[in-house]
Short mmCIF file of C-alpha atoms in Angstrom, two decimals:
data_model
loop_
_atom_site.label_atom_id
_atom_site.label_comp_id
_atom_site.label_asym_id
_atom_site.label_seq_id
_atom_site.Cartn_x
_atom_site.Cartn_y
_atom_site.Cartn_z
CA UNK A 24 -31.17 24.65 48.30
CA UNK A 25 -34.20 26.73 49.33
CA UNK A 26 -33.80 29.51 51.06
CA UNK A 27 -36.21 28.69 54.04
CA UNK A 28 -34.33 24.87 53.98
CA UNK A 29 -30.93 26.53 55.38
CA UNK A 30 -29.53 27.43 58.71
CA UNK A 31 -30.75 31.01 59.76
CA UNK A 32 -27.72 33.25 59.96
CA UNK A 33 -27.34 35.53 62.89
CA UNK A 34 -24.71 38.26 63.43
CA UNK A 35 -24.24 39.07 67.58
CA UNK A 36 -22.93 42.60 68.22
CA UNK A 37 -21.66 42.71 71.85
CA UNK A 38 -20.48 45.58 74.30
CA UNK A 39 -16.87 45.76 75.13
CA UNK A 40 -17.82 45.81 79.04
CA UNK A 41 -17.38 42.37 80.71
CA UNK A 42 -21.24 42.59 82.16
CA UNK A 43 -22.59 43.33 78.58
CA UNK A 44 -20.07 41.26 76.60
CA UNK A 45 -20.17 37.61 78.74
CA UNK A 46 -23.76 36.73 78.33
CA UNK A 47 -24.06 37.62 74.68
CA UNK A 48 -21.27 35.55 73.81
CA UNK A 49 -23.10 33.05 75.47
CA UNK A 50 -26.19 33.59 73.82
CA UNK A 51 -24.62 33.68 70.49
CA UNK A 52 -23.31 30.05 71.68
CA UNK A 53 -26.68 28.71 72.64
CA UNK A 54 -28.11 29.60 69.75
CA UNK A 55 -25.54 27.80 67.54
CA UNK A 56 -26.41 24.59 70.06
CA UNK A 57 -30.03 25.26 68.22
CA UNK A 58 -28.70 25.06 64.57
CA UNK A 59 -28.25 28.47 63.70
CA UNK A 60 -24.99 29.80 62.08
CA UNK A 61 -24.21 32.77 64.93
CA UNK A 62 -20.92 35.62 63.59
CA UNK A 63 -19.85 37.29 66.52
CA UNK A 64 -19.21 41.13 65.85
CA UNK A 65 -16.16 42.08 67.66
CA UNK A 66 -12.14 43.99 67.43
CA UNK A 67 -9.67 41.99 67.47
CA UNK A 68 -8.58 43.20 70.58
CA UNK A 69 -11.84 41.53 72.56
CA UNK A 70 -11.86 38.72 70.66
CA UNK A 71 -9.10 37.47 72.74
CA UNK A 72 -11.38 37.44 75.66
CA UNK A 73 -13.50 34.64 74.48
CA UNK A 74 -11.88 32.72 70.68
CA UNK A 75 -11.00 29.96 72.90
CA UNK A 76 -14.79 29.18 74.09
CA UNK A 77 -15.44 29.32 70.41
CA UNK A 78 -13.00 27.35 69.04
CA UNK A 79 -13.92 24.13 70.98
CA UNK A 80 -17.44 25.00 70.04
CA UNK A 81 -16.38 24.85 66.19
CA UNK A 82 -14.34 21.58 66.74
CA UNK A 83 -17.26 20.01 68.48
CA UNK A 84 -18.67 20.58 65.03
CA UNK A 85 -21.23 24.08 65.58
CA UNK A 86 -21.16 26.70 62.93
CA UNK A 87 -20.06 29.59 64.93
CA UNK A 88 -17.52 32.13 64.14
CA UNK A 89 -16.14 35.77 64.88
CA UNK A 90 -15.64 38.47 62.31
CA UNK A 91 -13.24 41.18 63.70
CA UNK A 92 -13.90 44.81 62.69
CA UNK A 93 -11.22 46.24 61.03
CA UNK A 94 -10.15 49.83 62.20
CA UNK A 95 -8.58 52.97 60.84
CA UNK A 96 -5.18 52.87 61.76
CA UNK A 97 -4.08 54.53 64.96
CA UNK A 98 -8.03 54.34 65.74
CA UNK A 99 -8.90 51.82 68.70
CA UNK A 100 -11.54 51.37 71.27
CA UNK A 101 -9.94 51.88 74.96
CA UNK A 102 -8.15 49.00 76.66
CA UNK A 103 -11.23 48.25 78.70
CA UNK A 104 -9.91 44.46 80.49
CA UNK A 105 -13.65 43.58 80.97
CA UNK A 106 -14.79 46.66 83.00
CA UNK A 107 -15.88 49.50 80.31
CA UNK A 108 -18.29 51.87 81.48
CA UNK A 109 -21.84 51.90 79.83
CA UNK A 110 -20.46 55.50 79.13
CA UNK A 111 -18.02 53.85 76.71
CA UNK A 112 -18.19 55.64 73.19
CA UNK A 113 -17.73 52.66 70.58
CA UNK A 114 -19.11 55.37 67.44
CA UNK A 115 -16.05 54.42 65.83
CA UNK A 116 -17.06 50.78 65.27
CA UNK A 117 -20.27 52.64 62.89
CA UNK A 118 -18.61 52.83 59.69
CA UNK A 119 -17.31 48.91 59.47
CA UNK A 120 -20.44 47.49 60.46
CA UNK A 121 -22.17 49.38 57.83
CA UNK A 122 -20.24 47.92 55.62
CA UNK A 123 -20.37 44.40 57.02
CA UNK A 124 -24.13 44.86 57.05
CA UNK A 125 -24.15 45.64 53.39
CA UNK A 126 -21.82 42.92 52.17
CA UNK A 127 -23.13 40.04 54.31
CA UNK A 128 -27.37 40.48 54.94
CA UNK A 129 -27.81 37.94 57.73
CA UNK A 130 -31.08 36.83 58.51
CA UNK A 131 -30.97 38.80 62.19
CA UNK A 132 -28.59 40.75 64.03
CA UNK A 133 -29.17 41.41 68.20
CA UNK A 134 -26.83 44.13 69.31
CA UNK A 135 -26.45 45.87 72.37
CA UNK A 136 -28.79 48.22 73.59
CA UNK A 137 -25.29 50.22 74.91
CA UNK A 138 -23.77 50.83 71.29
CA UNK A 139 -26.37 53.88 70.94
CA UNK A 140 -25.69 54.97 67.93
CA UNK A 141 -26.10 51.09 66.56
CA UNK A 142 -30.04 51.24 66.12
CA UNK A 143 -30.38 54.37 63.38
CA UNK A 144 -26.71 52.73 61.59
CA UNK A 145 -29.05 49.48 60.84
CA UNK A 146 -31.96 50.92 60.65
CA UNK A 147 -30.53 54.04 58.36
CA UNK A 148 -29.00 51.22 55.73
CA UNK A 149 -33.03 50.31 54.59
CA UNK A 150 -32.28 47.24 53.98
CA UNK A 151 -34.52 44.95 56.17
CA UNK A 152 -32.25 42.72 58.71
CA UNK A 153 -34.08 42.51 61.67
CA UNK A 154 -32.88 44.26 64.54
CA UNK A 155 -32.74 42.59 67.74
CA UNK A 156 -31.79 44.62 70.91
CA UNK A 157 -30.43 42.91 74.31
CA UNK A 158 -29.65 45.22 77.12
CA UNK A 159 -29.06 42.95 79.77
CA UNK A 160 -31.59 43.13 82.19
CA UNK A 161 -34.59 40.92 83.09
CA UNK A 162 -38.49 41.63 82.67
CA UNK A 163 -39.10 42.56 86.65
CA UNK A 164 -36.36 45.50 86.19
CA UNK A 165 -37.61 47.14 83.43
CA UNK A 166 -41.04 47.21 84.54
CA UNK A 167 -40.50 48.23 87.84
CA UNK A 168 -38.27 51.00 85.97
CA UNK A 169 -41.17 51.80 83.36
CA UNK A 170 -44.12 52.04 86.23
CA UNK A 171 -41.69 54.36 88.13
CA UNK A 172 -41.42 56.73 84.86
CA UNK A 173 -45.19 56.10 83.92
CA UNK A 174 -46.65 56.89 87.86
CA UNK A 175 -43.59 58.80 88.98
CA UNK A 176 -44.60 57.37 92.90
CA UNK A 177 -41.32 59.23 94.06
CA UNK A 178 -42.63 62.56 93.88
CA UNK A 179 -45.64 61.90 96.23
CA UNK A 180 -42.86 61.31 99.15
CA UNK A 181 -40.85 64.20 101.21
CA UNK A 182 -38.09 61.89 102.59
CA UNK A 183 -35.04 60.68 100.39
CA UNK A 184 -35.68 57.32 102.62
CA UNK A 185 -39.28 57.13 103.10
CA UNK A 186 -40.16 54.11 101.07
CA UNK A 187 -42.95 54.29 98.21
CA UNK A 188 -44.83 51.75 96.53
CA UNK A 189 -44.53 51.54 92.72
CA UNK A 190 -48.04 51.30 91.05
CA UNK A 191 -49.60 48.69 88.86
CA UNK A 192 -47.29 45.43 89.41
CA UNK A 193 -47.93 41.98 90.74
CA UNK A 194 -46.58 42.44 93.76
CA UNK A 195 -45.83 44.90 96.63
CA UNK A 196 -42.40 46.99 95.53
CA UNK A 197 -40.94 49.99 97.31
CA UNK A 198 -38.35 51.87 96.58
CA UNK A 199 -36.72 54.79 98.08
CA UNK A 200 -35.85 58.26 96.22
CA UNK A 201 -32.12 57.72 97.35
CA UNK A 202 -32.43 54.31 95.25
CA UNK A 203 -33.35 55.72 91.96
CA UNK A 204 -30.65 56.53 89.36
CA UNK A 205 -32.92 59.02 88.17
CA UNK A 206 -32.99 60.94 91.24
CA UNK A 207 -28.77 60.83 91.04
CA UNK A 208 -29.00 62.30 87.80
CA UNK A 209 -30.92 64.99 88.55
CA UNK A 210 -29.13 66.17 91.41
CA UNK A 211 -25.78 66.00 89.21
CA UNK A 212 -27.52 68.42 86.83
CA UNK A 213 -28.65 70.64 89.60
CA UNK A 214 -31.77 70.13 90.01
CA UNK A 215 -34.79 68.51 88.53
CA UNK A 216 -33.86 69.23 84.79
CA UNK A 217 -32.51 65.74 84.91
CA UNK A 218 -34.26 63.36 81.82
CA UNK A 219 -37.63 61.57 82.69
CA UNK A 220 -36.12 58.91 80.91
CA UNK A 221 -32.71 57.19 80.06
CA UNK A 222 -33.61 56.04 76.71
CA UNK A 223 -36.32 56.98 74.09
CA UNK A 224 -38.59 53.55 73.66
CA UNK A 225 -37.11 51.78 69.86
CA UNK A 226 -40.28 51.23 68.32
CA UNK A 227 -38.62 49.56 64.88
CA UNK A 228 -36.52 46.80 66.33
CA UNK A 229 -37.84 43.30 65.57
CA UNK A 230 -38.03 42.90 69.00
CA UNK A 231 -35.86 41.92 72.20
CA UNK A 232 -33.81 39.17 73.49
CA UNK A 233 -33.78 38.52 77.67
CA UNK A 234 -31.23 36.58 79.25
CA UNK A 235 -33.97 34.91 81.59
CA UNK A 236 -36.24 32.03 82.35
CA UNK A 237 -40.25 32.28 82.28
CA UNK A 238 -40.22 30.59 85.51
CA UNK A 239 -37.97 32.76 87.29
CA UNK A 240 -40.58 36.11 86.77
CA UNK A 241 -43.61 34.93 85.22
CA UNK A 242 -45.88 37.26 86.20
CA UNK A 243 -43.33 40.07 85.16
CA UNK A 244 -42.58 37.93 81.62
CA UNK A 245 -46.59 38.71 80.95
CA UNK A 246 -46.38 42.65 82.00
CA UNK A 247 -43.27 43.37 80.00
CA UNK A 248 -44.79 41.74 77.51
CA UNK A 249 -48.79 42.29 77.43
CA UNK A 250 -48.99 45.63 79.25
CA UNK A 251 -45.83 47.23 78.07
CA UNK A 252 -46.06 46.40 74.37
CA UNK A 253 -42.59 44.18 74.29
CA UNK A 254 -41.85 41.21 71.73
CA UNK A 255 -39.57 39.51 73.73
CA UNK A 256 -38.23 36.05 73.37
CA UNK A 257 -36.65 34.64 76.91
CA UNK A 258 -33.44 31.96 76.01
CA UNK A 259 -31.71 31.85 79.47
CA UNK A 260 -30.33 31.92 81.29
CA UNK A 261 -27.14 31.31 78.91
CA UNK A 262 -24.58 30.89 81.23
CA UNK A 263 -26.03 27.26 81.13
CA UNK A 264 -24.46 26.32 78.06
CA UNK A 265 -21.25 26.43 79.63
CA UNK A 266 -20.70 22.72 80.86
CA UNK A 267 -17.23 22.14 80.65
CA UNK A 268 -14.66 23.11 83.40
CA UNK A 269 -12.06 25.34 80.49
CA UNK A 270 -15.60 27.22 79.44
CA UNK A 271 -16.48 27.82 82.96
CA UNK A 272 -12.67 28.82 84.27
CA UNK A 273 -12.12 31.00 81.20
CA UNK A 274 -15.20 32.78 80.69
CA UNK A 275 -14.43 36.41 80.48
CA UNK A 276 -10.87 37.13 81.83
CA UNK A 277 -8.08 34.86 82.56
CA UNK A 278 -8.27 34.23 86.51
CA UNK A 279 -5.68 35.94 88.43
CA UNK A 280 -5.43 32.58 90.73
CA UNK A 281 -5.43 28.79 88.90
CA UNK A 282 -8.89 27.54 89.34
CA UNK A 283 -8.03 24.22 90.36
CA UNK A 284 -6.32 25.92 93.75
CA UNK A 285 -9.63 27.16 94.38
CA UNK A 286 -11.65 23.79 94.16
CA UNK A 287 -8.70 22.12 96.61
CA UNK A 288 -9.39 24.53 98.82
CA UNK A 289 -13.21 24.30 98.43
CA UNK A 290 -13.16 20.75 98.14
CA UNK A 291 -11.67 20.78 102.34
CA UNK A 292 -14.86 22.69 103.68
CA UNK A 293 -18.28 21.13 104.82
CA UNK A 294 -21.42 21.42 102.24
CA UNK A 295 -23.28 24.61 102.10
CA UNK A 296 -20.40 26.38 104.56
CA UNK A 297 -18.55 28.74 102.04
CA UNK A 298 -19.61 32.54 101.53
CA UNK A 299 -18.99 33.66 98.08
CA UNK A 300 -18.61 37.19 97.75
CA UNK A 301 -18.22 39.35 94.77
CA UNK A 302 -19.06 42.83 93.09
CA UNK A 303 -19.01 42.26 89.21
CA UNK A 304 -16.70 43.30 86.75
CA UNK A 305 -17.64 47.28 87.42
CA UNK A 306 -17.46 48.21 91.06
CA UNK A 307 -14.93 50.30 92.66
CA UNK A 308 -15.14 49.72 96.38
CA UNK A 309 -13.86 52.10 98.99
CA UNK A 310 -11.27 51.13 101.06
CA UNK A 311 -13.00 52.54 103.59
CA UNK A 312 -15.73 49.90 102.68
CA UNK A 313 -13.43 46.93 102.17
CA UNK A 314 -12.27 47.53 105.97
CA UNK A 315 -15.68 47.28 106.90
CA UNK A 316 -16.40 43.85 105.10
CA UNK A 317 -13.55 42.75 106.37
CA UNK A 318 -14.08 43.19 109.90
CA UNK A 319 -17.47 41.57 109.27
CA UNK A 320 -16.69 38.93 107.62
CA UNK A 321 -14.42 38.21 110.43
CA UNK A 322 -17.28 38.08 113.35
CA UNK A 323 -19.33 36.36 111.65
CA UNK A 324 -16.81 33.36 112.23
CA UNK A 325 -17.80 31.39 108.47
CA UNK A 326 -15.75 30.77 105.47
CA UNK A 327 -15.93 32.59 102.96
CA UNK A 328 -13.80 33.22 99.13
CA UNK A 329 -13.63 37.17 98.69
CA UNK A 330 -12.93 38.63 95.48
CA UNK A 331 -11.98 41.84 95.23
CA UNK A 332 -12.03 43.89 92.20
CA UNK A 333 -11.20 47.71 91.27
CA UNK A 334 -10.29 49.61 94.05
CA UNK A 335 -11.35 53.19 93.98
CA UNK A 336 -8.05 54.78 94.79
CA UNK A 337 -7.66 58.18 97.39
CA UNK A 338 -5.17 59.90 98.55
CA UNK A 339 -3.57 58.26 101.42
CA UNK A 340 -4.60 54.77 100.26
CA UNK A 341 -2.85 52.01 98.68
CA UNK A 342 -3.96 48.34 97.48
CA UNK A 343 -2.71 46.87 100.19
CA UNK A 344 -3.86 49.29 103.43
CA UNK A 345 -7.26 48.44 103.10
CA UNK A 346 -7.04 44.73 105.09
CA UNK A 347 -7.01 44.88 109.11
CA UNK A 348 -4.27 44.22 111.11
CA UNK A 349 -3.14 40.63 110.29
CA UNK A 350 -6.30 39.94 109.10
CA UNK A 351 -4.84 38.22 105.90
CA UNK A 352 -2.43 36.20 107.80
CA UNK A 353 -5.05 34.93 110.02
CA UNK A 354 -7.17 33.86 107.75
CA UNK A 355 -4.71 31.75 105.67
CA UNK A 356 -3.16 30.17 109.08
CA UNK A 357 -7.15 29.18 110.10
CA UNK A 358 -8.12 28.32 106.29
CA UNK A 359 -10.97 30.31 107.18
CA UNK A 360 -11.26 32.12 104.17
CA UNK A 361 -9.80 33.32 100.50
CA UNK A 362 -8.73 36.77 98.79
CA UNK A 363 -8.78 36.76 95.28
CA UNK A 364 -7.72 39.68 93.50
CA UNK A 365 -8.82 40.26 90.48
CA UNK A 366 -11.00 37.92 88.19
CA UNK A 367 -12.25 34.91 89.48
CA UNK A 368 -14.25 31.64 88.05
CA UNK A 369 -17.12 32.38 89.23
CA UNK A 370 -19.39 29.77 87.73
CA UNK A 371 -17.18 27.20 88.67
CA UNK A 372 -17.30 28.20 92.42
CA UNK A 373 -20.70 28.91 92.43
CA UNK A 374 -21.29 25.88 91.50
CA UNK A 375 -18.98 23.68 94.28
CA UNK A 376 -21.20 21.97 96.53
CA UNK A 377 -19.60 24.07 99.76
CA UNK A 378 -20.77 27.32 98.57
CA UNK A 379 -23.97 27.99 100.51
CA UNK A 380 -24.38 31.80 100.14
CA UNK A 381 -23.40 34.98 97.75
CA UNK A 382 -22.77 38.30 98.70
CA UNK A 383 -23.73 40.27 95.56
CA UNK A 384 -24.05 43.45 94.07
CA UNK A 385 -27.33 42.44 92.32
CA UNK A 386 -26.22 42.79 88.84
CA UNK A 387 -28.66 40.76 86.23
CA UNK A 388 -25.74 38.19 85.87
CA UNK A 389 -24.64 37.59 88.96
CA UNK A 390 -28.57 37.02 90.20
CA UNK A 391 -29.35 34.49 87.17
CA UNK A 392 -25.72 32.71 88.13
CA UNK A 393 -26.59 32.58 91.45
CA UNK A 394 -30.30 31.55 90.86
CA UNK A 395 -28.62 28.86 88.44
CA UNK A 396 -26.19 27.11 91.21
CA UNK A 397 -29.53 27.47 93.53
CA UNK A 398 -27.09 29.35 96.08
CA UNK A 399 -29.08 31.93 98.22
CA UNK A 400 -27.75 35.53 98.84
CA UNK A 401 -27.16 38.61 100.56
CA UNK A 402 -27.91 41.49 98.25
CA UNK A 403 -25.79 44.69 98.54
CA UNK A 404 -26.56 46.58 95.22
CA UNK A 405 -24.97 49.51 93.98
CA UNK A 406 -25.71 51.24 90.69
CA UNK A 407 -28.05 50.52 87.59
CA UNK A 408 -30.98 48.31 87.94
CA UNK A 409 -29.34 46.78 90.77
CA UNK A 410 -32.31 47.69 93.77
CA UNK A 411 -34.16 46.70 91.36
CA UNK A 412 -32.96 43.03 91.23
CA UNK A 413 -32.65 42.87 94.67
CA UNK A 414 -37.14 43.53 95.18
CA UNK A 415 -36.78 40.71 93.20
CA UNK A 416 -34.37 38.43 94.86
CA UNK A 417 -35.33 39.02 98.60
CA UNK A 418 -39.25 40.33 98.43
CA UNK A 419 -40.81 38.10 95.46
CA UNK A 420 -38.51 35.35 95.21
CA UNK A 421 -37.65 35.63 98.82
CA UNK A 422 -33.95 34.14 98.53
CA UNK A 423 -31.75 36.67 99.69
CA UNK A 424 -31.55 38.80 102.71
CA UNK A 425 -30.57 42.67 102.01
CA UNK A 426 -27.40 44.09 103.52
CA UNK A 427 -29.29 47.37 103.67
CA UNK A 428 -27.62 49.51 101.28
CA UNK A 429 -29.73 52.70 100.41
CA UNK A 430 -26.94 54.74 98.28
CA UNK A 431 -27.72 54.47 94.44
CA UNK A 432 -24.15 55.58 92.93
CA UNK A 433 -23.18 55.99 89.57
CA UNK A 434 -20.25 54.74 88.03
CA UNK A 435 -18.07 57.94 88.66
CA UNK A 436 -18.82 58.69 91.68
CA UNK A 437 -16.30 58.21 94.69
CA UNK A 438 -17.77 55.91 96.40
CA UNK A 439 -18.49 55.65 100.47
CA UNK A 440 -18.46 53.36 103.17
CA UNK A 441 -22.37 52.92 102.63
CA UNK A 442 -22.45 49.83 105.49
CA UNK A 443 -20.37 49.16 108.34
CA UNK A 444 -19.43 45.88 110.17
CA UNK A 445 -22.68 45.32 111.97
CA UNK A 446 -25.00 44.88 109.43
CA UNK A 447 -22.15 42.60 107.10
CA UNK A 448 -21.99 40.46 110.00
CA UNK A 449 -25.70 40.60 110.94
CA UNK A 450 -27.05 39.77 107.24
CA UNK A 451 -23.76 37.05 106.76
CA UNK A 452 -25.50 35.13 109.87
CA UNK A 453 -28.74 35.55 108.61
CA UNK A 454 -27.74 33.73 105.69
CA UNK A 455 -25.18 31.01 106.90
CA UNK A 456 -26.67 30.40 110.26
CA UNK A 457 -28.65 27.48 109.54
CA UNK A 458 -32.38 28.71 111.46
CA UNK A 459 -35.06 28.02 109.82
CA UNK A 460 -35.50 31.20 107.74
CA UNK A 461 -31.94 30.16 106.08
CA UNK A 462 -33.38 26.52 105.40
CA UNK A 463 -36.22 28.26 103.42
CA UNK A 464 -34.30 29.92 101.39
CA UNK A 465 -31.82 27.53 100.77
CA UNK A 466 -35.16 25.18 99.88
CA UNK A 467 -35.97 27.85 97.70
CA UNK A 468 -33.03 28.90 95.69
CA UNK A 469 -32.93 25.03 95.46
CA UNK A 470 -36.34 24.82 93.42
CA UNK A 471 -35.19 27.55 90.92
CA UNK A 472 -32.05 25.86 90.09
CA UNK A 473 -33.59 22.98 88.95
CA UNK A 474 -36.50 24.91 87.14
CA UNK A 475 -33.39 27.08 85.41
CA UNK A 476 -31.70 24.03 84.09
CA UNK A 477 -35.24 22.67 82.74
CA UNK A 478 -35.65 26.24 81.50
CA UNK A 479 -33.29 25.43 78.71
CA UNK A 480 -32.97 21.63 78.24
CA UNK A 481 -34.87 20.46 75.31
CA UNK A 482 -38.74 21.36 75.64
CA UNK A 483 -38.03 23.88 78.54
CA UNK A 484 -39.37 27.29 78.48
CA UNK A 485 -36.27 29.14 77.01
CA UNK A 486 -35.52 26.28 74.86
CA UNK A 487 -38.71 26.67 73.04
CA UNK A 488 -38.59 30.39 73.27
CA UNK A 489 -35.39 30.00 71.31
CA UNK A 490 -36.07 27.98 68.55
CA UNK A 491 -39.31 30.19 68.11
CA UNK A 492 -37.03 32.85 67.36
CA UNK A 493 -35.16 31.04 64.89
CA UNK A 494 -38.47 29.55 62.91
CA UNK A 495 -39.36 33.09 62.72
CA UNK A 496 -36.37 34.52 61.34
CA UNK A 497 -36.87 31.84 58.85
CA UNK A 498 -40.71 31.95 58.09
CA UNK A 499 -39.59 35.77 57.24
CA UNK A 500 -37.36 35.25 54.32
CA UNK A 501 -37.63 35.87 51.05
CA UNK A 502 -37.21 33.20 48.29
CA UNK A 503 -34.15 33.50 46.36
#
C-alpha cells in the first residue's frame, strides 16, 4: 500500500492532571472518529481513568488504542486522582518515550505543553515526527496574556485594583494587577525579579492544537493566529464526541454519587431552574468560603446541585464544619438543592434541560462545556488563565455575570474567603431571576450551543480544521 494511501498515525501524550488529561483523551477520540489511528501515551496507573471510553470506541470499530509506559521499578508518578498540579514533575516518563519514539515513528505526536521537558526529548531524537503542542487554553487567553507581556499595561497603574486596558485587541479588556499571575509571582520572589514570562515561545513545533470553535472567538482565532505568528488548527470543542450516557457519566473519575440519582432528582425541577455549581478538578476552597456560598445560595431561594471538591484543610476545621447550621438537612427536607462530594458528571448535568445557570471557576473546560449545553454563568475565577476566560465569557460574549472575585491565587496558596454572601446571592439572582438581562443571556448562550455542535458536525468549522490537520500530516510523508 502507499504510504500516503494509509491512515495517518498519531501518538497523544496527555498530562496526568484531570484538567489537562480529559480533553486530550477526547481529542485523541475525535480524531479517530476522522480516520486516523490515535495511541494514547499514558502509565498504567491513568489509564484506568479512561480504557473504558476507549474500549467501546474500539468495539464500535475505530482504530484507537493506549500504549502504557513502562517504568523502572519502584519508580512511579504520584497518585494524582485527577487533580495534579501543573507543578507535577513527570521527567521520569523521558527515557520510555524516547524509546517509544524511536521504535514506532508515527506520523504526529501532540503532547502537553505541561510535560516541559517533552519538547527538547522529541525534538533532541532528530528524527522528524512532528511535534504538536496543546496546552489547554483558547485563542482569547493567550492573547490577552501575550499583549499583557508585549505592552506590560500593568505598570502604567498605581492601584493593585485600578483596572487597565490591555492594548491592541478587538475589544475593550481590563484587567487588574491583583488579577495577574505574574504579579503573584513576583511578589512570592520578593519583588519584581519575578519572570516576564512563564514559558519561552517553541518556535520548532509543527504547530498547535486548541480545544475551541472558530465561532466562539473569531476575531481572537485571527490574532493568535495572524498577529502572533501561531499555526493553530481549532477541533473543538471535544467534549462533543461524547454522546453516550457511560462516556458522559464516566469521563474522568468514577462519580462519588450514581448518576442516574442525579437525573431523578433533576428530572422533578422546572426547565431552566437548577444552579450548577462547580470549581474543577484543582480548587481547594476555604471553609471559610464554602460557609459563605452556602449562606448565599440559601437567600437566593433557587435550586441548585453543589459540588464540592478539595477542601483546603486548617487547623480547627474539619470536612464536615464548613455547612451552616442545619443547612444540609434543610435542603434535602425542601429538595431545594444537592451536595455532591467529590466528582460529579458534569456533562451529563449540564446538559439536563433544568439546569439554567453555572457557577464556575472559569477554567477553559468548564467555559467550552458550559458554552456547549448553551447554559449561562456566573464566573468566579481563581488561578491560571481563569480572569482571563471570564473577559471573555461576561464582556465579549456577554453570557455570564461576574461574582466579583479580584484575588488571583496560585495553586499553593491558602486560600481566603475572597466573596461573602451578598454578592453569591446578588450575582445567583442576576442569573436565575428571569428579567430581561437573564433572558439575553440565556438567548445567547443558546446561539453558541447550537453554533458549537455545528462547529464539529461534518463541514463545521472544527470539523474541517481537523481533517486539515490530518491531510497534512499525510501530504508530509515520505514514500516508502
Amino acid at each position: 500500500m502507499d504510504s500516503k494511501s494509509s491512515p495517518v498515525e498519531m501518538f497523544f501524550f496527555p498530562f496526568v492532571g484531570g484538567g489537562h488529561q480529559i480533553p486530550l483523551i477526547d481529542m485523541a477520540r475525535m480524531f479517530a472518529a476522522h480516520g486516523a489511528i490515535p495511541t494514547i501515551i499514558t502509565t498504567p496507573k491513568h489509564a484506568l481513568y479512561f480504557q473504558k471510553s476507549i474500549l467501546r470506541d474500539q468495539q464500535s470499530g475505530r482504530a484507537i488504542s493506549i500504549h502504557t509506559l513502562q517504568l523502572p521499578e519502584g519508580v512511579d508518578l504520584p497518585e494524582t486522582n485527577m487533580s495534579a498540579p501543573p507543578s507535577t514533575d513527570t521527567s521520569m516518563l523521558l527515557e520510555p518515550l524516547r524509546n517509544l519514539l524511536l521504535q514506532t515513528r508515527p506520523d504526529c505526536i501532540v503532547h502537553d505543553s505541561f510535560h516541559r521537558w517533552a519538547a527538547d526529548a522529541i525534538d533532541n531524537l532528530g528524527i522528524g515526527i512532528p511535534r504538536i503542542v496543546f496546552n489547554g487554553n483558547g485563542c482569547f487567553p493567550r492573547c490577552v496574556q501575550e499583549n499583557i507581556h508585549r505592552f506590560k499595561p500593568h505598570e502604567k497603574v498605581d492601584s493593585d485594583y485600578e483596572p487597565f486596558q490591555i492594548p491592541d485587541l478587538p475589544d475593550r479588556i481590563e484587567l487588574t494587577k491583583s488579577q495577574l499571575p505574574m504579579f503573584r509571582i513576583r511578589h512570592m520572589n520578593g519583588g519584581d525579579g519575578g519572570p516576564k514570562r512563564m514559558h519561552k515561545p517553541d518556535e520548532k513545533n509543527f504547530g498547535v492544537v486548541v480545544n475551541s470553535f472558530y465561532e466562539l472567538e473569531s476575531t481572537y482565532v485571527e490574532y493568535f493566529k495572524k498577529e502572533l505568528g501561531n499555526r493553530a488548527w481549532l477541533v473543538g470543542p471535544v467534549s462533543l464526541c461524547n454522546r453516550g450516557v457511560d462516556d458522559k457519566a464516566e469521563r474522568g473519575r468514577k462519580a462519588s454519587i450514581d448518576e442516574q440519582s442525579i437525573l431523578n432528582w433533576l428530572n422533578s425541577k422546572e426547565p431552566n431552574s437548577v444552579l450548577y455549581i462547580s470549581f474543577g478538578s484543582l480548587a481547594r476552597l476555604a471553609p471559610d468560603q464554602l460557609l459563605e456560598i452556602a449562606y448565599g445560595l440559601e437567600s437566593s431561594g433557587h435550586s441548585f446541585i453543589w459540588v464540592v471538591g478539595e477542601i483546603f484543610k486548617s487547623e480547627g476545621k474539619t470536612d464536615g464544619n464548613w455547612l451552616p447550621a442545619g443547612f444540609e438537612e434543610r435542603i434535602k427536607e425542601s429538595k431545594r438543592g444537592m451536595i455532591i462530594r467529590g466528582w460529579a458528571p458534569q456533562l451529563l448535568i449540564l446538559e439536563h434541560a433544568a439546569v439554567g445557570g453555572f457557577v464556575t471557576h472559569c477554567g477553559w473546560n468548564s467555559t467550552l462545556e458550559g458554552v456547549s449545553a448553551g447554559v449561562p454563568m456566573v464566573t468566579w475565577p481563581i488561578t491560571a488563565e481563569q480572569f482571563s476566560n471570564e473577559k471573555l465569557i461576561t464582556d465579549v460574549l456577554k453570557i455570564g455575570v461576574k461574582v466579583g472575585n479580584l484575588e488571583w491565587a496560585s495553586w499553593s496558596t491558602e486560600p481566603t474567603a475572597a466573596v461573602g454572601r451578598e454578592k453569591v446571592e446578588v450575582a445567583v439572582r442576576r442569573l436565575m431571576g428571569g428579567g430581561e438581562e437573564a433572558t439575553e443571556m440565556r438567548r445567547k448562550a443558546r446561539e453558541l450551543r447550537e453554533k458549537a455542535k455545528r462547529a464539529v458536525e461534518d463541514g463545521g468549522s472544527s470539523y474541517k480544521d481537523a481533517d486539515a490537520l490530518i491531510q497534512e500530516l499525510n501530504a508530509r510523508r515520505k514514500p516508502e
